[in-house]
JSON list of C-alpha atoms in Angstrom, two decimals:
[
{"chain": "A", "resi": 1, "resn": "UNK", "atom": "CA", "xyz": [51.53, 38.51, 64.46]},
{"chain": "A", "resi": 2, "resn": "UNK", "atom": "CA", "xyz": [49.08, 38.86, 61.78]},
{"chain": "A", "resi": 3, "resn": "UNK", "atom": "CA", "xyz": [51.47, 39.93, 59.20]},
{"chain": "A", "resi": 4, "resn": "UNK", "atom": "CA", "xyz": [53.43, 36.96, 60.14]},
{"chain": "A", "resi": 5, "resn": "UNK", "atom": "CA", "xyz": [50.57, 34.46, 59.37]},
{"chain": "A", "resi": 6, "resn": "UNK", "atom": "CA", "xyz": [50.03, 35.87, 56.14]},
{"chain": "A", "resi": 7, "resn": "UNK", "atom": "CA", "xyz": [53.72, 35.62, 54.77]},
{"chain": "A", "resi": 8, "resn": "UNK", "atom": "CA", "xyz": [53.69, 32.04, 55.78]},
{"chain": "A", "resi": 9, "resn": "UNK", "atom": "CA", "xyz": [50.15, 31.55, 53.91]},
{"chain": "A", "resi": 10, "resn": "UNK", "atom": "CA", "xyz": [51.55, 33.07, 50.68]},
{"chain": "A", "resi": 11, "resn": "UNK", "atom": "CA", "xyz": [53.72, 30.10, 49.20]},
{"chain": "A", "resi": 12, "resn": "UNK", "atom": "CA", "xyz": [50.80, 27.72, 50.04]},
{"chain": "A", "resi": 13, "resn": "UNK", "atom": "CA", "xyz": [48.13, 30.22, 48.28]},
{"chain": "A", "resi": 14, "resn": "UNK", "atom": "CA", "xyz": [50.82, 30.72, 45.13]},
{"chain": "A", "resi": 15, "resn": "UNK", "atom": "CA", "xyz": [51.14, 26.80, 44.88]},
{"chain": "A", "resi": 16, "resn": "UNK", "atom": "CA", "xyz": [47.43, 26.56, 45.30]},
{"chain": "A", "resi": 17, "resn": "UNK", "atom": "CA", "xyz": [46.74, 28.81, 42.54]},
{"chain": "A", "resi": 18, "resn": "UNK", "atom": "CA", "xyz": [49.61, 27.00, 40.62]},
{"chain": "A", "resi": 19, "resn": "UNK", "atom": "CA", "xyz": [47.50, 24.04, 40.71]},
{"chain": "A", "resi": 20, "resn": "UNK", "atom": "CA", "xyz": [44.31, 25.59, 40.00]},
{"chain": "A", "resi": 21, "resn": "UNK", "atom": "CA", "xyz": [45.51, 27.37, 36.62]},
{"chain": "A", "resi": 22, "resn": "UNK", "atom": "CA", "xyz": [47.26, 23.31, 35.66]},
{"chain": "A", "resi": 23, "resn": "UNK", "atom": "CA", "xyz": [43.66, 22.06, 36.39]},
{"chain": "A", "resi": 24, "resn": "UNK", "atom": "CA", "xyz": [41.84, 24.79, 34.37]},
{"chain": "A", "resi": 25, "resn": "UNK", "atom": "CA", "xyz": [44.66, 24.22, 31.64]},
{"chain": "A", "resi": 26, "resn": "UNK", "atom": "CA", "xyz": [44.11, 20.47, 31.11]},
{"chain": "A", "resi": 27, "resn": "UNK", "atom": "CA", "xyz": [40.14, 21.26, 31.49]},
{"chain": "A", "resi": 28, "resn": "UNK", "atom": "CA", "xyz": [40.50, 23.58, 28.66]},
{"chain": "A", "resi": 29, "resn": "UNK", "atom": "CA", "xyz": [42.52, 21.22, 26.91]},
{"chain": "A", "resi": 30, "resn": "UNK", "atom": "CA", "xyz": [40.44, 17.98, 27.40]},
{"chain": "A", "resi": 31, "resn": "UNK", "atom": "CA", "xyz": [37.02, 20.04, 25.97]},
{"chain": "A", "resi": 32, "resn": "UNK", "atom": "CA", "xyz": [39.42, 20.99, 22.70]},
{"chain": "A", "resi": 33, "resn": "UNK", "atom": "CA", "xyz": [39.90, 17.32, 22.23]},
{"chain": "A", "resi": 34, "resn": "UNK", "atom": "CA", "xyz": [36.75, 15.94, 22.90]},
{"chain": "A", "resi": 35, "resn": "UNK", "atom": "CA", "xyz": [34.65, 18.64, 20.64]},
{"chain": "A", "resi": 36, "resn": "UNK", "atom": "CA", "xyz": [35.83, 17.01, 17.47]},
{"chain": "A", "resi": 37, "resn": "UNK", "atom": "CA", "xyz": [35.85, 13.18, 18.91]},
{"chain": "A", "resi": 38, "resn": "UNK", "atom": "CA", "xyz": [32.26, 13.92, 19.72]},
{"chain": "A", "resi": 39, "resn": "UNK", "atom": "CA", "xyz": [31.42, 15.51, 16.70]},
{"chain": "A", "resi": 40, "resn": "UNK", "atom": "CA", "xyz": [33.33, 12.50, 14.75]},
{"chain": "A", "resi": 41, "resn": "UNK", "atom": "CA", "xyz": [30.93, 9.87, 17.03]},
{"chain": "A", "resi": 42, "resn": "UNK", "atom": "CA", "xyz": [27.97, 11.83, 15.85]},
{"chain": "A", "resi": 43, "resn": "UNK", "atom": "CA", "xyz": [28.55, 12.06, 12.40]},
{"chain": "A", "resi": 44, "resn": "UNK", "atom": "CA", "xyz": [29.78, 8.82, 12.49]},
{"chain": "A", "resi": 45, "resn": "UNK", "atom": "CA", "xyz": [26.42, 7.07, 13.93]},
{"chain": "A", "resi": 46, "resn": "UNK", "atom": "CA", "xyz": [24.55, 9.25, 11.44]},
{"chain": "A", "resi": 47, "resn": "UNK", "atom": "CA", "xyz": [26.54, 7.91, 8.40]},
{"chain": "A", "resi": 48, "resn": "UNK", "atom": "CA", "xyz": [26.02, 4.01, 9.87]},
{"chain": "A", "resi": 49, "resn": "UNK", "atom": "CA", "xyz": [22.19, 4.41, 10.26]},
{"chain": "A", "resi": 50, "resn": "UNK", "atom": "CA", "xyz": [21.88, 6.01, 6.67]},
{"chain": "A", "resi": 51, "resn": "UNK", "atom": "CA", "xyz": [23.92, 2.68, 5.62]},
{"chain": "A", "resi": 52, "resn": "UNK", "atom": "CA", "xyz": [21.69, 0.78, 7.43]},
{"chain": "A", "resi": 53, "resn": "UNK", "atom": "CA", "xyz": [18.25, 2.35, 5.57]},
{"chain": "A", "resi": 54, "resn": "UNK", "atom": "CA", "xyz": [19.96, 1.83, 2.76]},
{"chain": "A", "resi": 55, "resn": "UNK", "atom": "CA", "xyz": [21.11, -2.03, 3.41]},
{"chain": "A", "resi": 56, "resn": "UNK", "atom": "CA", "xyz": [17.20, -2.29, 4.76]},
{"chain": "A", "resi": 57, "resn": "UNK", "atom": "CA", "xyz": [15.45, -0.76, 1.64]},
{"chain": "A", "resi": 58, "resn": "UNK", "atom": "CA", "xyz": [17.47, -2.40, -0.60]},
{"chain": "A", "resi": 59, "resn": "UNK", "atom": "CA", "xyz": [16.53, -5.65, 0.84]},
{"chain": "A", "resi": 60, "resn": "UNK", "atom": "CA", "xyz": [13.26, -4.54, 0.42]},
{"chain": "A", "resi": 61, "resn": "UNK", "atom": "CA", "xyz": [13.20, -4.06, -3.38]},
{"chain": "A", "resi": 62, "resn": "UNK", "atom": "CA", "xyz": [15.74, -7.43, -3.26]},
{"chain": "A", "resi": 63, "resn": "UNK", "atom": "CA", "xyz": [12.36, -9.16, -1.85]},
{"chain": "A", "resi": 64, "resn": "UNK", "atom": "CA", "xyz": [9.37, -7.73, -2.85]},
{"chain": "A", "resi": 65, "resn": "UNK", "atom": "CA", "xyz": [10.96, -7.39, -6.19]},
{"chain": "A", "resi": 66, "resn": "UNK", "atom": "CA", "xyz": [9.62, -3.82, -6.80]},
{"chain": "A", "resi": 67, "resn": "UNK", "atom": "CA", "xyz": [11.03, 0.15, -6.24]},
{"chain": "A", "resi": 68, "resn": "UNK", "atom": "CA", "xyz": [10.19, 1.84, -2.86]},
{"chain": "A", "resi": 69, "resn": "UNK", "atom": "CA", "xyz": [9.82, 4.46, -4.13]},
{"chain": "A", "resi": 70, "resn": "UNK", "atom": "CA", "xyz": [7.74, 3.54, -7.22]},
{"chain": "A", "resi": 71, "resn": "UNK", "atom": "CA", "xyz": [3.83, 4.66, -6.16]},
{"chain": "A", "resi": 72, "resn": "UNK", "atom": "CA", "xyz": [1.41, 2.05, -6.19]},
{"chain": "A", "resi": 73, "resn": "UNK", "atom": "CA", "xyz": [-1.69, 2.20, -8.77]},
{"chain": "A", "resi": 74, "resn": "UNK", "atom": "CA", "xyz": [-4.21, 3.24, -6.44]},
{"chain": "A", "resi": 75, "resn": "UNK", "atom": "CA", "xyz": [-4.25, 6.16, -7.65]},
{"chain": "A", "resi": 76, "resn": "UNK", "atom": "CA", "xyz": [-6.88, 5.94, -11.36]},
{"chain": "A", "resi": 77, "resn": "UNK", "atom": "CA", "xyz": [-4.60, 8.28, -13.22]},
{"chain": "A", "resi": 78, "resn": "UNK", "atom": "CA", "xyz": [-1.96, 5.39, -14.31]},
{"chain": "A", "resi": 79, "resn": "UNK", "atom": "CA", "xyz": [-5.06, 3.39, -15.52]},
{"chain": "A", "resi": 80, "resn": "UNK", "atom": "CA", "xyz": [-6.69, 3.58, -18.61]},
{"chain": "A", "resi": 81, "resn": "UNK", "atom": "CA", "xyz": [-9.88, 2.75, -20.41]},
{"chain": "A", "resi": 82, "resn": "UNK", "atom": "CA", "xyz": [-9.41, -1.27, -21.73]},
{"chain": "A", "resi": 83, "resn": "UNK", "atom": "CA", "xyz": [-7.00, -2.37, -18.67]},
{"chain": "A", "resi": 84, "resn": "UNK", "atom": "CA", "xyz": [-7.57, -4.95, -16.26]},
{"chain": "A", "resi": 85, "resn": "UNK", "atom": "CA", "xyz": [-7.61, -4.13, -12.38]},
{"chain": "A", "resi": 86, "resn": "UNK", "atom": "CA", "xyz": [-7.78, -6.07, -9.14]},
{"chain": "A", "resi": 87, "resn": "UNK", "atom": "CA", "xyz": [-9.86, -4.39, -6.28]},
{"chain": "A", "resi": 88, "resn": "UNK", "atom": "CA", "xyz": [-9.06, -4.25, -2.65]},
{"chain": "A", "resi": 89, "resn": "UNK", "atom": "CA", "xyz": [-10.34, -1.63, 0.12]},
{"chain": "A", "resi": 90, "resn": "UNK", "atom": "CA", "xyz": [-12.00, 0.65, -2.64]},
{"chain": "A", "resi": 91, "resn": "UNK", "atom": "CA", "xyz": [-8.15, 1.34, -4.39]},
{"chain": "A", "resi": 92, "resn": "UNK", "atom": "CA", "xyz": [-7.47, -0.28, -7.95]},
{"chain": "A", "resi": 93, "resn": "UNK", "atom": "CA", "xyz": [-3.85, -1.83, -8.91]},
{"chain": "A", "resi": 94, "resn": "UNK", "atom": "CA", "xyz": [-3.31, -2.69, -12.51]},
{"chain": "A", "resi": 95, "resn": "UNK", "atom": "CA", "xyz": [-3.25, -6.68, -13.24]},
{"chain": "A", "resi": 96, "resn": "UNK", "atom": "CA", "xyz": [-2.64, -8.57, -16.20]},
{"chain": "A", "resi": 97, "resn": "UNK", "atom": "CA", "xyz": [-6.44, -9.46, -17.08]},
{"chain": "A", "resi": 98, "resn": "UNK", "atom": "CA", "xyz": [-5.92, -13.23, -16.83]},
{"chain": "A", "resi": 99, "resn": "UNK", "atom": "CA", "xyz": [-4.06, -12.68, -13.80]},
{"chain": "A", "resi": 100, "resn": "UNK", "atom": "CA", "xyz": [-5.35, -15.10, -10.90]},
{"chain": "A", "resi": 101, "resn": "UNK", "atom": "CA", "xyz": [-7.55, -14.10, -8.60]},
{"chain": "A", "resi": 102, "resn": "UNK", "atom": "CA", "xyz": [-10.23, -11.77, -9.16]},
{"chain": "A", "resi": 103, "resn": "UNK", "atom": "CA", "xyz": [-9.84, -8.81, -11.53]},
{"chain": "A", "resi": 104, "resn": "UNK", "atom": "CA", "xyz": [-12.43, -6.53, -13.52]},
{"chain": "A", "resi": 105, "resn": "UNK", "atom": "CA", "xyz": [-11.96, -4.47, -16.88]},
{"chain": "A", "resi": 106, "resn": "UNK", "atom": "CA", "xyz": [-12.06, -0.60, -17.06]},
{"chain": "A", "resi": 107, "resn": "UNK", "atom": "CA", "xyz": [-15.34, 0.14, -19.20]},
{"chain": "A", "resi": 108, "resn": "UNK", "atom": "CA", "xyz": [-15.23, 3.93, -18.10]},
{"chain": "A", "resi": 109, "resn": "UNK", "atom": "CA", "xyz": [-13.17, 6.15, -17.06]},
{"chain": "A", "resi": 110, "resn": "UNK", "atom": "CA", "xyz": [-14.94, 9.55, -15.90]},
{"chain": "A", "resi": 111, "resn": "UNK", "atom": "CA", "xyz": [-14.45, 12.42, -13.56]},
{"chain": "A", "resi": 112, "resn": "UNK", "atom": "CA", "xyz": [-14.46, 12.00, -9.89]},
{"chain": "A", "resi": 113, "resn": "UNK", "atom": "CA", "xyz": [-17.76, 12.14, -8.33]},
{"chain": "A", "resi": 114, "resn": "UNK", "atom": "CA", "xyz": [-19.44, 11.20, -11.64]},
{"chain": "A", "resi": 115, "resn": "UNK", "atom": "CA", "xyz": [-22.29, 8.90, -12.08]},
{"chain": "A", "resi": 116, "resn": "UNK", "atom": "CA", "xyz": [-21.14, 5.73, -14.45]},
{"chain": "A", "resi": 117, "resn": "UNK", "atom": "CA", "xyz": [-23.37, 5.58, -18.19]},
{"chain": "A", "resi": 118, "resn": "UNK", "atom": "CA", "xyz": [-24.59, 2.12, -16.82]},
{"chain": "A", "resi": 119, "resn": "UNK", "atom": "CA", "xyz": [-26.28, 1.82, -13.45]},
{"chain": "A", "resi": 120, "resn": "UNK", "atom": "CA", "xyz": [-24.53, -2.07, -13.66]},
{"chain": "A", "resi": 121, "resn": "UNK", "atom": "CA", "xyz": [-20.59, -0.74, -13.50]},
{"chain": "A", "resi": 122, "resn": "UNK", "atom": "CA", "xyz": [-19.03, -1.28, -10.50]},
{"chain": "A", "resi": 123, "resn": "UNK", "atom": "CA", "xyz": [-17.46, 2.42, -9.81]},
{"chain": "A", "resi": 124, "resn": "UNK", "atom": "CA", "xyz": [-13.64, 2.87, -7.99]},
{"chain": "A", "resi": 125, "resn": "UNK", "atom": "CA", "xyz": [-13.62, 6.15, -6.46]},
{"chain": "A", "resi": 126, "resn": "UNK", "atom": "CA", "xyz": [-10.21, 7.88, -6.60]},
{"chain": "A", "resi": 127, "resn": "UNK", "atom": "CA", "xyz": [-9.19, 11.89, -6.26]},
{"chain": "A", "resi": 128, "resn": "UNK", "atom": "CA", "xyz": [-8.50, 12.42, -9.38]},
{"chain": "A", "resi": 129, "resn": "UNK", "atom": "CA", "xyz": [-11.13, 10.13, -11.69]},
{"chain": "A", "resi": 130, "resn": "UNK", "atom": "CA", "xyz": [-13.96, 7.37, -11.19]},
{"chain": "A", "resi": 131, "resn": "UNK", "atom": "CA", "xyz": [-13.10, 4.16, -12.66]},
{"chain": "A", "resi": 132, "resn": "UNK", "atom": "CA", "xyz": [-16.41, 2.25, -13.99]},
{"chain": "A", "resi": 133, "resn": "UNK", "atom": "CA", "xyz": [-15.67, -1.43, -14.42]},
{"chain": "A", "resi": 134, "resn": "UNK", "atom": "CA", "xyz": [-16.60, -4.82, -14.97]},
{"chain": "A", "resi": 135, "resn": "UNK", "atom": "CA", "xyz": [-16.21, -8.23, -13.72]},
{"chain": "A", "resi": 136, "resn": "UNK", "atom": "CA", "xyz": [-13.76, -11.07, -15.48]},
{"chain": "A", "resi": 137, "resn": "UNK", "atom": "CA", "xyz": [-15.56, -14.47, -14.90]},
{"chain": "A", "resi": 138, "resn": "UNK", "atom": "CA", "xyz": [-15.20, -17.62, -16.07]},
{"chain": "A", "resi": 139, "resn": "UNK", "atom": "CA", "xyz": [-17.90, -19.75, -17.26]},
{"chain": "A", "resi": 140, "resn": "UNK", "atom": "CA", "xyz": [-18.95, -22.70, -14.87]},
{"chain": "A", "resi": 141, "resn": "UNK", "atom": "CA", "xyz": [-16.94, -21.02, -11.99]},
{"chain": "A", "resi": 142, "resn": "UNK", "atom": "CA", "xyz": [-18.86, -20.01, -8.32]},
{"chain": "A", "resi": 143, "resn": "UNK", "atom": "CA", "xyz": [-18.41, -16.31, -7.20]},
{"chain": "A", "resi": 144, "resn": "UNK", "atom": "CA", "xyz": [-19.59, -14.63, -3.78]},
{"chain": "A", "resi": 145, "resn": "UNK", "atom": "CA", "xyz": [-20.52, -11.47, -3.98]},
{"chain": "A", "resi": 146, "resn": "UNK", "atom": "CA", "xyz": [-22.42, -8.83, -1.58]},
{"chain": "A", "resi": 147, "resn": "UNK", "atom": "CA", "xyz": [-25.65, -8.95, -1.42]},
{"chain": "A", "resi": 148, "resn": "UNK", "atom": "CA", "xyz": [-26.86, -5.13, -0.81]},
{"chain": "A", "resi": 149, "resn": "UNK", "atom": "CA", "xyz": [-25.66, -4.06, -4.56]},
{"chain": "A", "resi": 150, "resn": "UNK", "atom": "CA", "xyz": [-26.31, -5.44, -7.87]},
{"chain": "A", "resi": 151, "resn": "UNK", "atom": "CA", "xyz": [-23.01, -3.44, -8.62]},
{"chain": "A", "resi": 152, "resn": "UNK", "atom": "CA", "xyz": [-19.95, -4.18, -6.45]},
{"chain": "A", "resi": 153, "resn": "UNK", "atom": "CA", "xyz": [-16.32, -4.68, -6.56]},
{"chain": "A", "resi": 154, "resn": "UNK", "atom": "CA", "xyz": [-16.54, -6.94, -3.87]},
{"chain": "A", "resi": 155, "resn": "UNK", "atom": "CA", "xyz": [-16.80, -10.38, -5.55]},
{"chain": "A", "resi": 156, "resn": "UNK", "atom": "CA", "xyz": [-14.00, -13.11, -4.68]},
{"chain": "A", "resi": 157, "resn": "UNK", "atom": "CA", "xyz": [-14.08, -16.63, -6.55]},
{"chain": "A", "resi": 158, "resn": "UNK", "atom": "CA", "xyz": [-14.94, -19.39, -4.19]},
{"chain": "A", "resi": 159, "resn": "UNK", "atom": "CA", "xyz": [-15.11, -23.29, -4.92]},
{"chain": "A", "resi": 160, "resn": "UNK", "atom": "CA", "xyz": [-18.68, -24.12, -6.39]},
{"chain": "A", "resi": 161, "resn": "UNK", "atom": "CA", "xyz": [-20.75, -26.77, -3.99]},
{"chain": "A", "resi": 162, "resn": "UNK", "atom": "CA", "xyz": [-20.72, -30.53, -5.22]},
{"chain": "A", "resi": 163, "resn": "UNK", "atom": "CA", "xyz": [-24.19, -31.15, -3.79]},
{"chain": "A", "resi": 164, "resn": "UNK", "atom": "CA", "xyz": [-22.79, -33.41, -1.12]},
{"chain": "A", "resi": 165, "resn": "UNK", "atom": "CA", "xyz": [-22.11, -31.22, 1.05]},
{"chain": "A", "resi": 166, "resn": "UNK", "atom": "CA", "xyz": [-25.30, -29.62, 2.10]},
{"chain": "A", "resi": 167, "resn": "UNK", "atom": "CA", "xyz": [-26.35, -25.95, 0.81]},
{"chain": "A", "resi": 168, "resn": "UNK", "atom": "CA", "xyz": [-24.04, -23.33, -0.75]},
{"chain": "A", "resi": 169, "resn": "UNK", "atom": "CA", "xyz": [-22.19, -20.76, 1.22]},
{"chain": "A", "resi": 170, "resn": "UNK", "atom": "CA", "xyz": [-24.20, -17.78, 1.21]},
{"chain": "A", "resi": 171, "resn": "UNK", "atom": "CA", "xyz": [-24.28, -15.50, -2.05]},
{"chain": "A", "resi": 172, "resn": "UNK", "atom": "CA", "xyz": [-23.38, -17.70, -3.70]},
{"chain": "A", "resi": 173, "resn": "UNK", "atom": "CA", "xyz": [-23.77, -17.66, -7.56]},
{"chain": "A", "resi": 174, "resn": "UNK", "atom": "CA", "xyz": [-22.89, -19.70, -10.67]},
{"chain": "A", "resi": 175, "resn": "UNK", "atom": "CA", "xyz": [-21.86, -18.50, -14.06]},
{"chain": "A", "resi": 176, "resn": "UNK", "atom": "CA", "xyz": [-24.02, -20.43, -16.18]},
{"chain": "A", "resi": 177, "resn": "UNK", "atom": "CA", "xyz": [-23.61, -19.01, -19.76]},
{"chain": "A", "resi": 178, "resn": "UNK", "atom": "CA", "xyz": [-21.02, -16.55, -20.66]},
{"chain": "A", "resi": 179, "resn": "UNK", "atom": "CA", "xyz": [-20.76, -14.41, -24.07]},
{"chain": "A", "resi": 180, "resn": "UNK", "atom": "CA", "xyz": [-18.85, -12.10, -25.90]},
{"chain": "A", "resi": 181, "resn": "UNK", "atom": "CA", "xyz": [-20.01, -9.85, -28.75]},
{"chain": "A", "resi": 182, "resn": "UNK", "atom": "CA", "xyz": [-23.57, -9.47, -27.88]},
{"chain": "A", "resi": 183, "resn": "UNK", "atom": "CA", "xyz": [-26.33, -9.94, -24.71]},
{"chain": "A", "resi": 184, "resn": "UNK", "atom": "CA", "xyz": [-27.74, -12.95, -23.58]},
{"chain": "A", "resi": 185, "resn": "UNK", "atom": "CA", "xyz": [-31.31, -13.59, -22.83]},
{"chain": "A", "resi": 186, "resn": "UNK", "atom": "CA", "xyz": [-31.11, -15.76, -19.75]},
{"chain": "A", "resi": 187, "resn": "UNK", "atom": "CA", "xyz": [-33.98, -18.27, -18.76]},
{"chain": "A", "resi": 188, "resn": "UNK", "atom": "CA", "xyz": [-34.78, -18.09, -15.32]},
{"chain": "A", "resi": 189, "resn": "UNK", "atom": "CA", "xyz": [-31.56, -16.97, -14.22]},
{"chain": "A", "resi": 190, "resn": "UNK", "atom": "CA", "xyz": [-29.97, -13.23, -14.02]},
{"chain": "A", "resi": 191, "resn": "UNK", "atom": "CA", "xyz": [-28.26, -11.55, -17.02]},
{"chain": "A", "resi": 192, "resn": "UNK", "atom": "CA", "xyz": [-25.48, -9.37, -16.58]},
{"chain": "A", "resi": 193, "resn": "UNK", "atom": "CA", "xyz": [-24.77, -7.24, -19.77]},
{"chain": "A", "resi": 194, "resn": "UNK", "atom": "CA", "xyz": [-21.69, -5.29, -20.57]},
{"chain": "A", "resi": 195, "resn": "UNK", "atom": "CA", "xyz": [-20.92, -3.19, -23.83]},
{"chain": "A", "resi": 196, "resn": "UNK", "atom": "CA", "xyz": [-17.84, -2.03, -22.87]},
{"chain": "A", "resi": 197, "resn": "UNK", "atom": "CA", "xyz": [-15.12, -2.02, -23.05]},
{"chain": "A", "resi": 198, "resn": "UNK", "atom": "CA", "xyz": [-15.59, -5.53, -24.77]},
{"chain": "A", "resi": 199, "resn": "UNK", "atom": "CA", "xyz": [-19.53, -6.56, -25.09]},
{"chain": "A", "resi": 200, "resn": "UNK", "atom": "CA", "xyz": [-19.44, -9.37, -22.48]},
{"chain": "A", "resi": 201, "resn": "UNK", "atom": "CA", "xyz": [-22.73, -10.92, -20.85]},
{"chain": "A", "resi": 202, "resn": "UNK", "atom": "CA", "xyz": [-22.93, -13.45, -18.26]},
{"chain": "A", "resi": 203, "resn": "UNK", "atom": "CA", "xyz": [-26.24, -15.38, -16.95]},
{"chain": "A", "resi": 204, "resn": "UNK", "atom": "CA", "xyz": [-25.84, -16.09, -12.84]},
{"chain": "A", "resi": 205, "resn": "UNK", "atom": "CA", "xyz": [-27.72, -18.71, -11.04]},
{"chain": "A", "resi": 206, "resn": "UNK", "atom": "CA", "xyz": [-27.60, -18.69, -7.21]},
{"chain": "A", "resi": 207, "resn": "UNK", "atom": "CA", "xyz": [-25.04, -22.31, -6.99]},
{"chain": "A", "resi": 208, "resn": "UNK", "atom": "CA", "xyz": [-26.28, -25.45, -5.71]}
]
């Protein structure tokens, strides 16, 4: 009886197995196809979003009309005694010296962590170098500057009071008299002498 049953079980096992080798067949033959479609999709996505950096830094150099991958001048190496620098959060970027806006002149240029020769240079720390420099100003024109140091980058042009308007913003001051080639002796205001790197002198009064 037994032997019977399992003679009539054998064409359905053979067919069964039949079936399972065609299933493991097209398994193995679906993974062989999809390995290089995947591979293709990978590499492909890889090569659009390198495009796309591309598209997006050239844009950037389109805009800002500069390199990306030029450094900025913060760094005191690229600037030199004689050049004109604007100032902002303690790092210095070269600037034509009649460029708008405030800017200061390099006196000095000396090794990092040095003291500058003049206790009334502004000093730009950096790595590499101090920069000791001086500020540009115009004659007749209102600057605000800090008032915890005689010697500070951190002076911005403002619009000088009319006298209309009530008192002057706070630190407030005036250039009164400005010279080039020698000091000035200022009466009853503050002088502000510079040899170097031109001899520039300024007298301040607080604006009103």
């Amino acid at each position: 009886m037994s032997t019977q049953i399992f003679e009539h079980a054998q064409p359905r096992l053979a067919a069964l197995r039949r079936r399972c080798d065609a299933a493991m067949g097209r398994l193995r033959g679906g993974i062989d196809e999809v390995r290089p479609t995947t591979g293709w999709r990978v590499l492909t996505s890889v090569v659009y979003s390198g495009l796309i950096a591309v598209v997006i830094v050239g844009a950037a150099v389109l805009l800002l009309g500069v390199k990306p991958a030029g450094p900025a001048i913060s760094n005191v190496s690229a600037v030199e005694v004689g050049d004109c620098v604007t100032v902002s959060d303690g790092k210095a970027d070269r600037a034509g010296c009649d460029a708008t806006g405030m800017t200061f002149s390099v006196a000095e240029k000396v090794a990092a962590k040095t003291a500058c020769s003049l206790g009334s240079y502004a000093r730009v720390e950096s790595e590499g170098a101090t920069l000791c420099v001086v500020p540009n100003m115009t004659l007749g024109n209102c600057y605000q500057v800090r008032p915890d140091q005689s010697a500070t980058t951190d002076i911005r042009p403002v619009t000088c009071p009319t006298g209309l308007g009530g008192a002057a913003p706070a630190n407030v001051v005036r250039v009164t008299e400005r010279a080039s080639g020698g000091p000035l002796n200022c009466r009853g205001t503050a002088a502000l002498n510079y040899p170097a790197p031109q001899p520039v002198s300024y007298c301040i009064a607080p604006a009103s």
